[in-house]
Every structure is written in structure tokens, then in C-alpha cells.
C-alpha atoms as a printed R data frame, in Angstrom:
    type eleno elety resid chain resno       x       y       z
1   ATOM     1    CA   MET     A     1  82.287 114.374 151.546
2   ATOM     2    CA   ALA     A     2  81.298 117.964 151.886
3   ATOM     3    CA   SER     A     3  82.519 120.092 154.546
4   ATOM     4    CA   ILE     A     4  80.132 121.064 157.393
5   ATOM     5    CA   ILE     A     5  80.426 124.099 159.450
6   ATOM     6    CA   THR     A     6  77.493 125.324 161.732
7   ATOM     7    CA   GLY     A     7  76.029 128.794 161.373
8   ATOM     8    CA   ASP     A     8  74.391 130.448 158.506
9   ATOM     9    CA   ARG     A     9  76.610 133.361 158.017
10  ATOM    10    CA   VAL     A    10  80.175 133.227 157.629
11  ATOM    11    CA   GLY     A    11  82.679 136.120 157.432
12  ATOM    12    CA   LEU     A    12  85.119 135.233 154.613
13  ATOM    13    CA   GLY     A    13  88.769 134.747 156.310
14  ATOM    14    CA   LEU     A    14  87.322 135.000 159.793
15  ATOM    15    CA   SER     A    15  86.749 132.261 162.530
16  ATOM    16    CA   CYS     A    16  83.408 132.044 164.015
17  ATOM    17    CA   SER     A    17  82.958 132.230 167.980
18  ATOM    18    CA   ALA     A    18  79.994 130.992 169.722
19  ATOM    19    CA   THR     A    19  78.414 134.338 169.846
20  ATOM    20    CA   ARG     A    20  78.886 136.729 166.784
21  ATOM    21    CA   LYS     A    21  78.268 140.701 166.884
22  ATOM    22    CA   LEU     A    22  77.520 142.087 163.533
23  ATOM    23    CA   TYR     A    23  77.594 145.830 163.343
24  ATOM    24    CA   GLN     A    24  75.748 147.747 160.529
25  ATOM    25    CA   THR     A    25  76.599 151.580 160.576
26  ATOM    26    CA   ARG     A    26  74.551 153.125 157.661
27  ATOM    27    CA   ASN     A    27  71.702 155.382 158.183
28  ATOM    28    CA   HIS     A    28  69.277 155.048 155.225
29  ATOM    29    CA   SER     A    29  67.058 157.906 156.379
30  ATOM    30    CA   SER     A    30  70.134 160.435 156.086
31  ATOM    31    CA   SER     A    31  72.724 160.743 153.491
32  ATOM    32    CA   ARG     A    32  74.615 157.744 151.899
33  ATOM    33    CA   LEU     A    33  77.696 158.102 154.102
34  ATOM    34    CA   SER     A    34  76.310 159.081 157.565
35  ATOM    35    CA   PHE     A    35  76.097 156.569 160.448
36  ATOM    36    CA   CYS     A    36  73.985 154.900 162.970
37  ATOM    37    CA   SER     A    37  74.929 151.779 165.137
38  ATOM    38    CA   ILE     A    38  72.831 148.630 164.997
39  ATOM    39    CA   LYS     A    39  74.094 145.638 167.181
40  ATOM    40    CA   MET     A    40  72.725 142.240 166.450
41  ATOM    41    CA   VAL     A    41  73.786 139.224 168.477
42  ATOM    42    CA   VAL     A    42  73.494 135.744 166.751
43  ATOM    43    CA   SER     A    43  73.761 132.573 168.532
44  ATOM    44    CA   VAL     A    44  75.364 129.705 166.599
45  ATOM    45    CA   GLU     A    45  73.407 127.187 168.301
46  ATOM    46    CA   GLU     A    46  70.042 129.008 167.304
47  ATOM    47    CA   GLU     A    47  71.432 129.360 163.690
48  ATOM    48    CA   LYS     A    48  72.302 125.533 163.749
49  ATOM    49    CA   LYS     A    49  68.808 124.785 164.374
50  ATOM    50    CA   LYS     A    50  67.766 126.713 161.222
51  ATOM    51    CA   LYS     A    51  70.512 125.495 158.880
52  ATOM    52    CA   SER     A    52  73.613 123.598 158.422
53  ATOM    53    CA   PHE     A    53  76.465 125.283 156.399
54  ATOM    54    CA   THR     A    54  77.435 122.875 153.484
55  ATOM    55    CA   LEU     A    55  79.662 123.392 150.588
56  ATOM    56    CA   LYS     A    56  78.528 120.055 148.797
57  ATOM    57    CA   LYS     A    57  77.472 121.713 145.479
58  ATOM    58    CA   SER     A    58  80.720 123.981 145.609
59  ATOM    59    CA   GLU     A    59  82.888 120.597 146.108
60  ATOM    60    CA   GLU     A    60  80.983 119.019 143.304
61  ATOM    61    CA   ALA     A    61  81.414 121.911 140.947
62  ATOM    62    CA   PHE     A    62  85.209 122.095 141.832
63  ATOM    63    CA   ASN     A    63  85.882 118.469 141.258
64  ATOM    64    CA   ALA     A    64  84.078 118.686 137.770
65  ATOM    65    CA   ALA     A    65  86.152 121.994 136.957
66  ATOM    66    CA   LYS     A    66  89.362 119.931 137.807
67  ATOM    67    CA   GLU     A    67  88.623 117.656 134.914
68  ATOM    68    CA   MET     A    68  88.418 120.447 132.442
69  ATOM    69    CA   MET     A    69  90.833 123.334 133.750
70  ATOM    70    CA   PRO     A    70  94.296 122.895 135.191
71  ATOM    71    CA   GLY     A    71  93.798 122.927 139.086
72  ATOM    72    CA   GLY     A    72  90.059 123.522 138.490
73  ATOM    73    CA   VAL     A    73  90.538 127.278 138.495
74  ATOM    74    CA   ASN     A    74  91.343 130.253 136.131
75  ATOM    75    CA   SER     A    75  93.527 132.038 138.806
76  ATOM    76    CA   PRO     A    76  95.775 129.961 140.892
77  ATOM    77    CA   VAL     A    77  94.856 131.676 144.313
78  ATOM    78    CA   ARG     A    78  91.256 130.333 143.946
79  ATOM    79    CA   ALA     A    79  92.429 126.970 144.406
80  ATOM    80    CA   PHE     A    80  92.960 127.534 148.211
81  ATOM    81    CA   LYS     A    81  96.267 125.286 148.033
82  ATOM    82    CA   SER     A    82  98.274 127.691 150.118
83  ATOM    83    CA   VAL     A    83  95.722 128.161 152.848
84  ATOM    84    CA   GLY     A    84  93.822 124.653 152.641
85  ATOM    85    CA   GLY     A    85  90.018 124.228 152.571
86  ATOM    86    CA   GLN     A    86  87.160 123.948 149.948
87  ATOM    87    CA   PRO     A    87  87.126 126.544 147.169
88  ATOM    88    CA   ILE     A    88  83.746 128.212 147.371
89  ATOM    89    CA   VAL     A    89  81.852 128.564 143.990
90  ATOM    90    CA   PHE     A    90  79.610 131.702 144.117
91  ATOM    91    CA   ASP     A    91  76.402 132.589 142.542
92  ATOM    92    CA   SER     A    92  75.624 136.117 143.148
93  ATOM    93    CA   VAL     A    93  76.777 139.311 145.120
94  ATOM    94    CA   LYS     A    94  74.985 142.456 146.178
95  ATOM    95    CA   GLY     A    95  76.520 145.161 148.529
96  ATOM    96    CA   SER     A    96  78.646 143.794 151.082
97  ATOM    97    CA   HIS     A    97  77.006 140.199 150.684
98  ATOM    98    CA   MET     A    98  77.900 136.994 148.445
99  ATOM    99    CA   LYS     A    99  75.901 133.940 148.022
100 ATOM   100    CA   ASP     A   100  77.289 130.626 146.722
101 ATOM   101    CA   ILE     A   101  75.578 128.024 144.889
102 ATOM   102    CA   ASP     A   102  74.888 125.954 148.021
103 ATOM   103    CA   GLY     A   103  72.690 129.155 149.145
104 ATOM   104    CA   ASN     A   104  75.044 130.180 151.967
105 ATOM   105    CA   ASP     A   105  75.153 133.920 152.434
106 ATOM   106    CA   TYR     A   106  78.661 135.575 153.381
107 ATOM   107    CA   ILE     A   107  79.647 139.152 154.599
108 ATOM   108    CA   ASP     A   108  82.468 139.884 152.051
109 ATOM   109    CA   HIS     A   109  85.780 141.412 153.506
110 ATOM   110    CA   VAL     A   110  87.736 141.142 150.128
111 ATOM   111    CA   GLY     A   111  85.541 143.051 147.568
112 ATOM   112    CA   SER     A   112  86.583 141.288 144.531
113 ATOM   113    CA   TRP     A   113  90.197 142.055 145.568
114 ATOM   114    CA   GLY     A   114  89.753 145.656 145.228
115 ATOM   115    CA   PRO     A   115  87.296 146.832 142.504
116 ATOM   116    CA   ALA     A   116  84.173 146.376 144.725
117 ATOM   117    CA   VAL     A   117  85.289 149.328 146.778
118 ATOM   118    CA   ILE     A   118  81.702 150.987 146.649
119 ATOM   119    CA   GLY     A   119  79.965 147.524 147.025
120 ATOM   120    CA   HIS     A   120  79.059 144.818 144.781
121 ATOM   121    CA   ALA     A   121  76.332 145.328 142.009
122 ATOM   122    CA   ASP     A   122  75.987 148.852 142.859
123 ATOM   123    CA   ASP     A   123  72.593 150.095 141.545
124 ATOM   124    CA   GLU     A   124  73.891 153.208 139.852
125 ATOM   125    CA   VAL     A   125  76.627 151.120 138.093
126 ATOM   126    CA   LEU     A   126  74.224 148.533 136.936
127 ATOM   127    CA   ALA     A   127  71.763 151.046 135.610
128 ATOM   128    CA   ALA     A   128  74.628 152.725 133.605
129 ATOM   129    CA   LEU     A   129  75.726 149.293 132.439
130 ATOM   130    CA   ALA     A   130  72.166 148.478 131.146
131 ATOM   131    CA   GLU     A   131  71.926 151.579 128.998
132 ATOM   132    CA   THR     A   132  75.590 150.826 127.630
133 ATOM   133    CA   MET     A   133  74.509 147.190 126.811
134 ATOM   134    CA   LYS     A   134  71.731 148.540 124.616
135 ATOM   135    CA   LYS     A   135  74.373 149.875 122.229
136 ATOM   136    CA   GLY     A   136  76.430 146.664 122.393
137 ATOM   137    CA   THR     A   137  78.798 145.041 124.600
138 ATOM   138    CA   SER     A   138  81.908 145.045 122.664
139 ATOM   139    CA   PHE     A   139  83.189 147.072 119.610
140 ATOM   140    CA   GLY     A   140  86.710 145.936 118.839
141 ATOM   141    CA   ALA     A   141  87.272 149.747 117.992
142 ATOM   142    CA   PRO     A   142  87.562 152.951 119.834
143 ATOM   143    CA   CYS     A   143  84.674 154.373 121.730
144 ATOM   144    CA   LEU     A   144  84.173 157.727 123.450
145 ATOM   145    CA   LEU     A   145  83.871 156.255 126.898
146 ATOM   146    CA   GLU     A   146  87.583 155.467 126.679
147 ATOM   147    CA   ASN     A   147  88.534 159.235 126.539
148 ATOM   148    CA   VAL     A   148  86.087 159.870 129.611
149 ATOM   149    CA   LEU     A   149  87.684 157.116 131.802
150 ATOM   150    CA   ALA     A   150  91.153 157.906 130.725
151 ATOM   151    CA   GLU     A   151  90.677 161.643 131.694
152 ATOM   152    CA   MET     A   152  89.252 160.615 135.083
153 ATOM   153    CA   VAL     A   153  92.342 158.413 135.918
154 ATOM   154    CA   ILE     A   154  94.816 160.825 134.669
155 ATOM   155    CA   LYS     A   155  93.246 163.547 136.827
156 ATOM   156    CA   ALA     A   156  93.398 161.314 139.839
157 ATOM   157    CA   VAL     A   157  96.771 159.793 139.585
158 ATOM   158    CA   SER     A   158  98.819 162.404 137.549
159 ATOM   159    CA   LYS     A   159 100.193 160.040 135.147
160 ATOM   160    CA   HIS     A   160 101.203 149.083 134.196
161 ATOM   161    CA   ARG     A   161 103.407 146.876 134.850
162 ATOM   162    CA   TYR     A   162 106.697 146.286 133.158
163 ATOM   163    CA   ALA     A   163 109.047 143.276 133.914
164 ATOM   164    CA   THR     A   164 112.353 141.851 132.791
165 ATOM   165    CA   TYR     A   165 114.057 138.771 133.310
166 ATOM   166    CA   GLU     A   166 117.153 140.619 134.449
167 ATOM   167    CA   THR     A   167 115.612 141.390 137.981
168 ATOM   168    CA   LEU     A   168 117.338 142.404 141.037
169 ATOM   169    CA   THR     A   169 115.539 142.249 144.431
170 ATOM   170    CA   ALA     A   170 115.619 144.033 147.885
171 ATOM   171    CA   PRO     A   171 113.838 143.789 151.016
172 ATOM   172    CA   TYR     A   172 110.776 146.289 151.381
173 ATOM   173    CA   ASN     A   173 111.234 148.885 153.795
174 ATOM   174    CA   ASP     A   174 114.899 148.674 154.106
175 ATOM   175    CA   ILE     A   175 116.771 151.253 152.170
176 ATOM   176    CA   ALA     A   176 120.379 150.151 152.871
177 ATOM   177    CA   PRO     A   177 120.311 146.929 150.524
178 ATOM   178    CA   MET     A   178 118.615 148.886 147.902
179 ATOM   179    CA   GLU     A   179 121.527 151.678 148.084
180 ATOM   180    CA   ASN     A   180 123.952 148.717 147.902
181 ATOM   181    CA   LEU     A   181 122.467 147.379 144.790
182 ATOM   182    CA   PHE     A   182 122.745 150.639 143.080
183 ATOM   183    CA   GLU     A   183 126.444 150.820 144.024
184 ATOM   184    CA   ILE     A   184 127.132 147.455 142.805
185 ATOM   185    CA   ASN     A   185 125.468 147.806 139.503
186 ATOM   186    CA   GLU     A   186 126.141 151.524 138.873
187 ATOM   187    CA   GLY     A   187 124.627 152.666 135.499
188 ATOM   188    CA   GLU     A   188 122.945 149.231 134.889
189 ATOM   189    CA   ILE     A   189 119.486 149.706 136.932
190 ATOM   190    CA   CYS     A   190 116.918 151.150 134.633
191 ATOM   191    CA   ALA     A   191 114.114 151.186 137.143
192 ATOM   192    CA   VAL     A   192 112.584 150.111 140.437
193 ATOM   193    CA   ILE     A   193 109.296 148.647 140.973
194 ATOM   194    CA   LEU     A   194 107.250 148.103 144.270
195 ATOM   195    CA   GLU     A   195 103.873 148.340 145.787
196 ATOM   196    CA   PRO     A   196 103.492 151.597 147.817
197 ATOM   197    CA   VAL     A   197 101.927 149.336 150.491
198 ATOM   198    CA   MET     A   198 102.903 145.673 150.411
199 ATOM   199    CA   GLY     A   199  99.673 143.822 149.790
200 ATOM   200    CA   ASN     A   200 100.727 140.523 148.327
201 ATOM   201    CA   ALA     A   201 102.435 139.627 151.726
202 ATOM   202    CA   GLY     A   202  99.255 140.791 153.888
203 ATOM   203    CA   PHE     A   203  99.146 144.463 154.724
204 ATOM   204    CA   ILE     A   204 102.642 145.944 155.272
205 ATOM   205    CA   PRO     A   205 102.741 149.849 155.247
206 ATOM   206    CA   PRO     A   206 105.953 151.640 154.263
207 ATOM   207    CA   LYS     A   207 108.078 153.413 156.682
208 ATOM   208    CA   SER     A   208 107.900 157.129 155.701
209 ATOM   209    CA   GLU     A   209 111.793 157.550 155.265
210 ATOM   210    CA   PHE     A   210 111.778 154.445 152.850
211 ATOM   211    CA   LEU     A   211 109.593 155.997 150.077
212 ATOM   212    CA   ASN     A   212 111.167 159.299 150.470
213 ATOM   213    CA   ALA     A   213 114.766 157.752 150.076
214 ATOM   214    CA   LEU     A   214 113.856 155.670 147.284
215 ATOM   215    CA   SER     A   215 112.449 158.571 145.411
216 ATOM   216    CA   LYS     A   216 115.777 160.332 145.870
217 ATOM   217    CA   ILE     A   217 117.683 157.454 144.563
218 ATOM   218    CA   THR     A   218 115.741 157.066 141.422
219 ATOM   219    CA   LYS     A   219 115.057 160.587 140.829
220 ATOM   220    CA   GLU     A   220 118.112 161.597 138.500
221 ATOM   221    CA   ASN     A   221 118.840 158.444 136.328
222 ATOM   222    CA   ASN     A   222 116.183 155.731 136.979
223 ATOM   223    CA   VAL     A   223 112.413 155.257 136.672
224 ATOM   224    CA   LEU     A   224 110.317 154.679 139.767
225 ATOM   225    CA   ILE     A   225 107.377 152.419 139.204
226 ATOM   226    CA   PHE     A   226 104.552 152.092 141.796
227 ATOM   227    CA   ASP     A   227 102.325 148.808 141.309
228 ATOM   228    CA   GLU     A   228  99.059 150.375 142.470
229 ATOM   229    CA   VAL     A   229  96.896 147.339 141.363
230 ATOM   230    CA   MET     A   230  95.962 147.144 145.233
231 ATOM   231    CA   THR     A   231  96.527 150.580 146.305
232 ATOM   232    CA   GLY     A   232  95.038 152.766 143.542
233 ATOM   233    CA   PHE     A   233  91.725 154.373 144.464
234 ATOM   234    CA   ARG     A   234  91.676 152.529 147.931
235 ATOM   235    CA   LEU     A   235  94.094 154.671 149.938
236 ATOM   236    CA   SER     A   236  92.747 157.845 148.249
237 ATOM   237    CA   TYR     A   237  91.346 158.902 145.079
238 ATOM   238    CA   GLY     A   238  94.849 159.516 143.829
239 ATOM   239    CA   GLY     A   239  96.060 156.283 144.981
240 ATOM   240    CA   GLY     A   240  99.136 155.539 147.105
241 ATOM   241    CA   HIS     A   241 101.273 158.115 145.643
242 ATOM   242    CA   GLU     A   242  98.909 160.995 146.600
243 ATOM   243    CA   TYR     A   243  98.509 159.510 150.067
244 ATOM   244    CA   PHE     A   244 102.063 159.431 150.575
245 ATOM   245    CA   GLY     A   245 103.104 162.407 148.662
246 ATOM   246    CA   ILE     A   246 105.537 160.524 146.332
247 ATOM   247    CA   THR     A   247 105.008 160.815 142.535
248 ATOM   248    CA   PRO     A   248 106.464 157.752 140.566
249 ATOM   249    CA   ASP     A   249 107.607 158.013 137.023
250 ATOM   250    CA   LEU     A   250 104.981 155.320 136.032
251 ATOM   251    CA   PRO     A   251 102.099 153.828 138.195
252 ATOM   252    CA   THR     A   252 100.235 150.841 137.417
253 ATOM   253    CA   LEU     A   253  96.561 150.529 137.711
254 ATOM   254    CA   GLY     A   254  94.372 147.354 137.554
255 ATOM   255    CA   LYS     A   255  90.708 146.149 138.063
256 ATOM   256    CA   ILE     A   256  89.689 148.748 140.338
257 ATOM   257    CA   ILE     A   257  89.408 151.523 137.592
258 ATOM   258    CA   GLY     A   258  86.877 149.214 135.880
259 ATOM   259    CA   GLY     A   259  84.451 149.025 138.848
260 ATOM   260    CA   GLY     A   260  84.309 145.233 138.444
261 ATOM   261    CA   PRO     A   261  84.781 144.227 134.836
262 ATOM   262    CA   PRO     A   262  88.317 143.383 133.882
263 ATOM   263    CA   VAL     A   263  90.597 146.355 132.928
264 ATOM   264    CA   GLY     A   264  94.192 147.751 133.501
265 ATOM   265    CA   ALA     A   265  95.791 151.049 132.642
266 ATOM   266    CA   SER     A   266  99.271 152.161 132.253
267 ATOM   267    CA   GLY     A   267 100.546 155.611 132.487
268 ATOM   268    CA   GLY     A   268 103.469 158.011 133.173
269 ATOM   269    CA   ARG     A   269 105.512 160.965 131.950
270 ATOM   270    CA   ARG     A   270 104.845 161.747 128.225
271 ATOM   271    CA   GLU     A   271 108.405 161.094 127.093
272 ATOM   272    CA   ILE     A   272 108.169 157.615 128.475
273 ATOM   273    CA   MET     A   273 104.563 156.870 127.208
274 ATOM   274    CA   GLU     A   274 105.597 157.920 123.880
275 ATOM   275    CA   MET     A   275 107.932 154.822 123.518
276 ATOM   276    CA   VAL     A   276 104.623 152.632 123.561
277 ATOM   277    CA   ALA     A   277 103.061 151.722 120.140
278 ATOM   278    CA   PRO     A   278 101.704 152.956 117.998
279 ATOM   279    CA   ALA     A   279 103.601 156.274 119.025
280 ATOM   280    CA   GLY     A   280 106.794 154.402 119.665
281 ATOM   281    CA   PRO     A   281 108.788 151.188 119.200
282 ATOM   282    CA   THR     A   282 107.508 149.160 122.369
283 ATOM   283    CA   TYR     A   283 104.659 147.066 120.936
284 ATOM   284    CA   GLN     A   284 101.435 146.516 123.149
285 ATOM   285    CA   ALA     A   285  98.006 145.542 122.045
286 ATOM   286    CA   GLY     A   286  94.728 144.329 123.370
287 ATOM   287    CA   THR     A   287  92.038 142.994 121.015
288 ATOM   288    CA   LEU     A   288  89.254 144.327 123.326
289 ATOM   289    CA   SER     A   289  90.935 147.155 125.214
290 ATOM   290    CA   GLY     A   290  88.606 149.910 126.249
291 ATOM   291    CA   ASP     A   291  85.524 148.030 125.838
292 ATOM   292    CA   PRO     A   292  82.321 150.026 126.637
293 ATOM   293    CA   LEU     A   293  81.114 148.025 129.548
294 ATOM   294    CA   ALA     A   294  84.534 148.278 131.507
295 ATOM   295    CA   MET     A   295  84.647 152.070 130.566
296 ATOM   296    CA   THR     A   296  81.049 152.610 131.884
297 ATOM   297    CA   ALA     A   297  81.487 150.505 135.187
298 ATOM   298    CA   GLY     A   298  84.878 152.421 135.772
299 ATOM   299    CA   ILE     A   299  83.373 155.870 135.082
300 ATOM   300    CA   HIS     A   300  80.587 155.320 137.504
301 ATOM   301    CA   ALA     A   301  82.512 153.754 140.238
302 ATOM   302    CA   LEU     A   302  85.034 156.539 140.211
303 ATOM   303    CA   LYS     A   303  82.283 159.327 140.302
304 ATOM   304    CA   ARG     A   304  80.913 157.461 143.379
305 ATOM   305    CA   LEU     A   305  84.591 157.644 144.948
306 ATOM   306    CA   GLN     A   306  84.453 161.425 144.167
307 ATOM   307    CA   GLU     A   307  81.498 161.958 146.555
308 ATOM   308    CA   PRO     A   308  82.321 164.005 149.685
309 ATOM   309    CA   GLY     A   309  82.988 161.880 152.656
310 ATOM   310    CA   SER     A   310  83.655 158.574 150.640
311 ATOM   311    CA   TYR     A   311  87.285 158.148 152.114
312 ATOM   312    CA   GLU     A   312  86.357 159.276 155.488
313 ATOM   313    CA   TYR     A   313  83.577 156.549 155.437
314 ATOM   314    CA   LEU     A   314  85.936 154.024 154.359
315 ATOM   315    CA   ASP     A   315  88.341 155.042 157.007
316 ATOM   316    CA   LYS     A   316  85.767 154.811 159.723
317 ATOM   317    CA   ILE     A   317  84.237 151.370 158.774
318 ATOM   318    CA   THR     A   318  87.667 149.694 158.119
319 ATOM   319    CA   SER     A   319  88.892 151.011 161.550
320 ATOM   320    CA   GLU     A   320  86.019 149.392 163.224
321 ATOM   321    CA   LEU     A   321  86.304 146.114 161.453
322 ATOM   322    CA   VAL     A   322  90.189 145.819 161.904
323 ATOM   323    CA   GLN     A   323  89.929 146.860 165.701
324 ATOM   324    CA   GLY     A   324  87.195 144.361 166.263
325 ATOM   325    CA   ILE     A   325  89.056 141.610 164.758
326 ATOM   326    CA   ILE     A   326  92.154 142.571 166.771
327 ATOM   327    CA   ASP     A   327  90.181 142.656 170.075
328 ATOM   328    CA   ALA     A   328  88.295 139.236 169.200
329 ATOM   329    CA   GLY     A   329  91.800 137.596 168.582
330 ATOM   330    CA   LYS     A   330  93.365 138.773 171.552
331 ATOM   331    CA   LYS     A   331  90.309 137.771 173.871
332 ATOM   332    CA   THR     A   332  90.806 134.300 172.408
333 ATOM   333    CA   GLY     A   333  94.617 134.186 173.459
334 ATOM   334    CA   HIS     A   334  95.997 134.796 170.013
335 ATOM   335    CA   ALA     A   335  99.004 137.075 169.398
336 ATOM   336    CA   ILE     A   336  97.705 139.388 166.662
337 ATOM   337    CA   CYS     A   337  98.364 142.575 165.053
338 ATOM   338    CA   GLY     A   338  96.722 144.336 162.090
339 ATOM   339    CA   GLY     A   339  96.524 147.644 160.093
340 ATOM   340    CA   TYR     A   340  94.798 149.535 157.592
341 ATOM   341    CA   ILE     A   341  94.630 152.611 155.243
342 ATOM   342    CA   ARG     A   342  91.179 153.566 154.332
343 ATOM   343    CA   GLY     A   343  90.123 150.665 152.073
344 ATOM   344    CA   MET     A   344  93.012 148.261 152.282
345 ATOM   345    CA   PHE     A   345  93.689 146.206 155.607
346 ATOM   346    CA   GLY     A   346  95.315 142.998 156.942
347 ATOM   347    CA   PHE     A   347  96.299 140.987 159.898
348 ATOM   348    CA   PHE     A   348  99.231 138.773 161.110
349 ATOM   349    CA   PHE     A   349  98.852 136.375 164.012
350 ATOM   350    CA   LYS     A   350 101.962 137.651 165.834
351 ATOM   351    CA   GLU     A   351 102.927 140.702 168.025
352 ATOM   352    CA   GLY     A   352 103.313 143.671 165.897
353 ATOM   353    CA   PRO     A   353 104.124 145.870 164.175
354 ATOM   354    CA   VAL     A   354 105.010 144.196 160.827
355 ATOM   355    CA   TYR     A   355 107.278 146.337 158.415
356 ATOM   356    CA   ILE     A   356 109.247 143.634 156.707
357 ATOM   357    CA   PHE     A   357 108.362 140.344 154.917
358 ATOM   358    CA   ALA     A   358 110.569 138.376 157.300
359 ATOM   359    CA   ASP     A   359 108.443 139.196 160.173
360 ATOM   360    CA   ALA     A   360 105.237 138.570 158.090
361 ATOM   361    CA   LYS     A   361 106.469 134.946 157.690
362 ATOM   362    CA   LYS     A   362 106.864 134.272 161.249
363 ATOM   363    CA   SER     A   363 103.002 134.483 161.658
364 ATOM   364    CA   ASP     A   364 102.453 131.579 159.156
365 ATOM   365    CA   ARG     A   365 102.553 128.641 161.408
366 ATOM   366    CA   PRO     A   366 100.398 125.411 161.370
367 ATOM   367    CA   GLY     A   367  97.306 125.683 163.626
368 ATOM   368    CA   THR     A   368  97.172 129.492 163.696
369 ATOM   369    CA   TYR     A   369  94.005 129.793 161.619
């Protein structure tokens, strides 16, 4: 049976109250980044008369997919197993809106997990892609666009992810256990890898002394790696390390540098990167690495982020969104806290602040959502 929810518009990840207030803050008669304020009140009961929200087609498509792919998805989190509910199969996206195969319209607060920081299907990016596609969609050989995007990324971040089965773990935002690991394993630790802002556990910002202390520990004999798959270009044009003023030996960057198409990048100090093939003995390869479509989308997305006021705009609208959700949660009697930095944000259903994963887990209780 298909799931039924009343109302035509649903904010992904948000509960709907009897009355919803949607704020739009963009002045089309002025510059792209200026603001006006428009308040729209939508009665769920009025919307109910117009249309019932159904996921019937999504349910049918997902059931069919489970017969062809393990779990019915090509990325595990899309199965909704950890949060419950029906996976939604989408048909199209534009700006801040998404439409599923049942015809439901959503306001997107996820942004394709980062790369849609300038909005979905941006007109300038689409136009550039259309021009590039006239030349072909994939070469399997070098193209000049690789140089252009690489130069932009290097200028932005000053410098992907490396893993090993011999891994030690320490709590985020607590320097004492980290120092203890270094003492017990003196001369055996080659690198430390972490997210500048913990995103895979919600949104947990670093304490200022934590990153500074970690930088000092690794400065002499170890490699500091920032996993900037989530924070890159979202906190600032130079990512988390520019925002916090800590320069890692190696930053990792993911899909956001492609403006939507799948892409990743690795970088770092020259003496480290020259260990990678073909310059060095550490082999890595990608059959379609640097394909022209991903390079074009990335170049034009980063150009948009370079425009004056981009991050001030992100900061303002994210602040309004986060505070609005916190206020709504408290009004309904929930313990709730949240935080944000520019284009990255998150919430926990507990009193804050949250600085460690153990605190974050306390909000994960049945009946919270």
C-alpha cells in the first residue's frame, strides 16, 4: 500500500504542521544575491482538497529495483533503512525544488549532498554543459578543461581520501585520547584523517582548540588529512581549512567540485603527491577521470561561488532556515538544537550544544521524528 501524507509540498527531512510558512528571500529586480521577504501561509486542509500526497509510483519503482539491485539502490543510504520510510524516486530538479515520479514537489534542503550549493540545474551551468556536449561526452583521454578546473581548485584549497586496515580511532573534539594514542604508538602513526566539521554524524563543529592542537601534534612527523568531501566550498571558497585557518598536508574533495556530475580530487604537498603514479610508485587510475562534462560543470559552479556576496548569502539564508526550524521544534515541545556554517547545517533533538558523537547519539530515540 502506498504511503499517504496530506499536503502538496513537503520539506525533505522536516515535519509538517497545520500551517506552514514558506519564506522566499530573493529580489529578481535587483542583483542575484540581494534580498526581499515574501511570506506565504499554506493551509494543509486547503492543500488536501487540491491533492493528496502519494508515493505509489515510487513504491512500485523501488520494489522493482529490489529485484535487480542489492537493496534496490546504488548507494546504501538511499534505502532509508536507518531512518525508516519509503525511498522517493525523483524525476527532475530545478533551483531549490525537486519533483518525484508521482508528481510531488519538494523544497530541497539537501542539495544532492553538497554539489547543488548554487541550486539544481543552474542555467549558466546547463548552457556550458550543452556547449561541451557538442564536442562529445567522454574522451577517455586528457582534455584542457582538466587544467582549468585543477588550477581553480588548487588556488582555492592550496593543496582524496587514503585508508588503511591498520587504523586507530579517537573521539572527535577531544584531544587527550589523541595524544594518548601518539604516546602508546610512538613512531608508528603516519597520518591523521578527520572531517573539519563532523558531517556524517549530523553537524558537529570543532572546538577551536581541538584543530589547533591536532595541527601541532602532526606538524613534525605525521600527515594531517582533512576529509573535505562535505566541507569543501561550503564553509568558504577555500573549504574548512581556510575557514578555520588550519592547513592540512592533504585535503580530500568530492562531488562538489564537479557541480553535480560525479568527480573527486586529491591534493597536497608536492613531495607527497609525487609518490602517486605515474610520478611515483603508488598506483591510482580512473578510466574516465577528468571527463569534460564534469570539468565544465565544476568550472562554472566554482565561478558562481567566486561572485561577491555568495557566502554572505549562504550564511543569511541558512541562518534563517536553521533558526526557523529550531523555533518550530521548541514551539511543539521538542528539545532541539542546531547549528550551521554557511552552506552546511544540522539538528539534534536534544538540548545543546553537541560537540561529541556520544552526545549526538542521545537524540536518536524512537518517536523523536
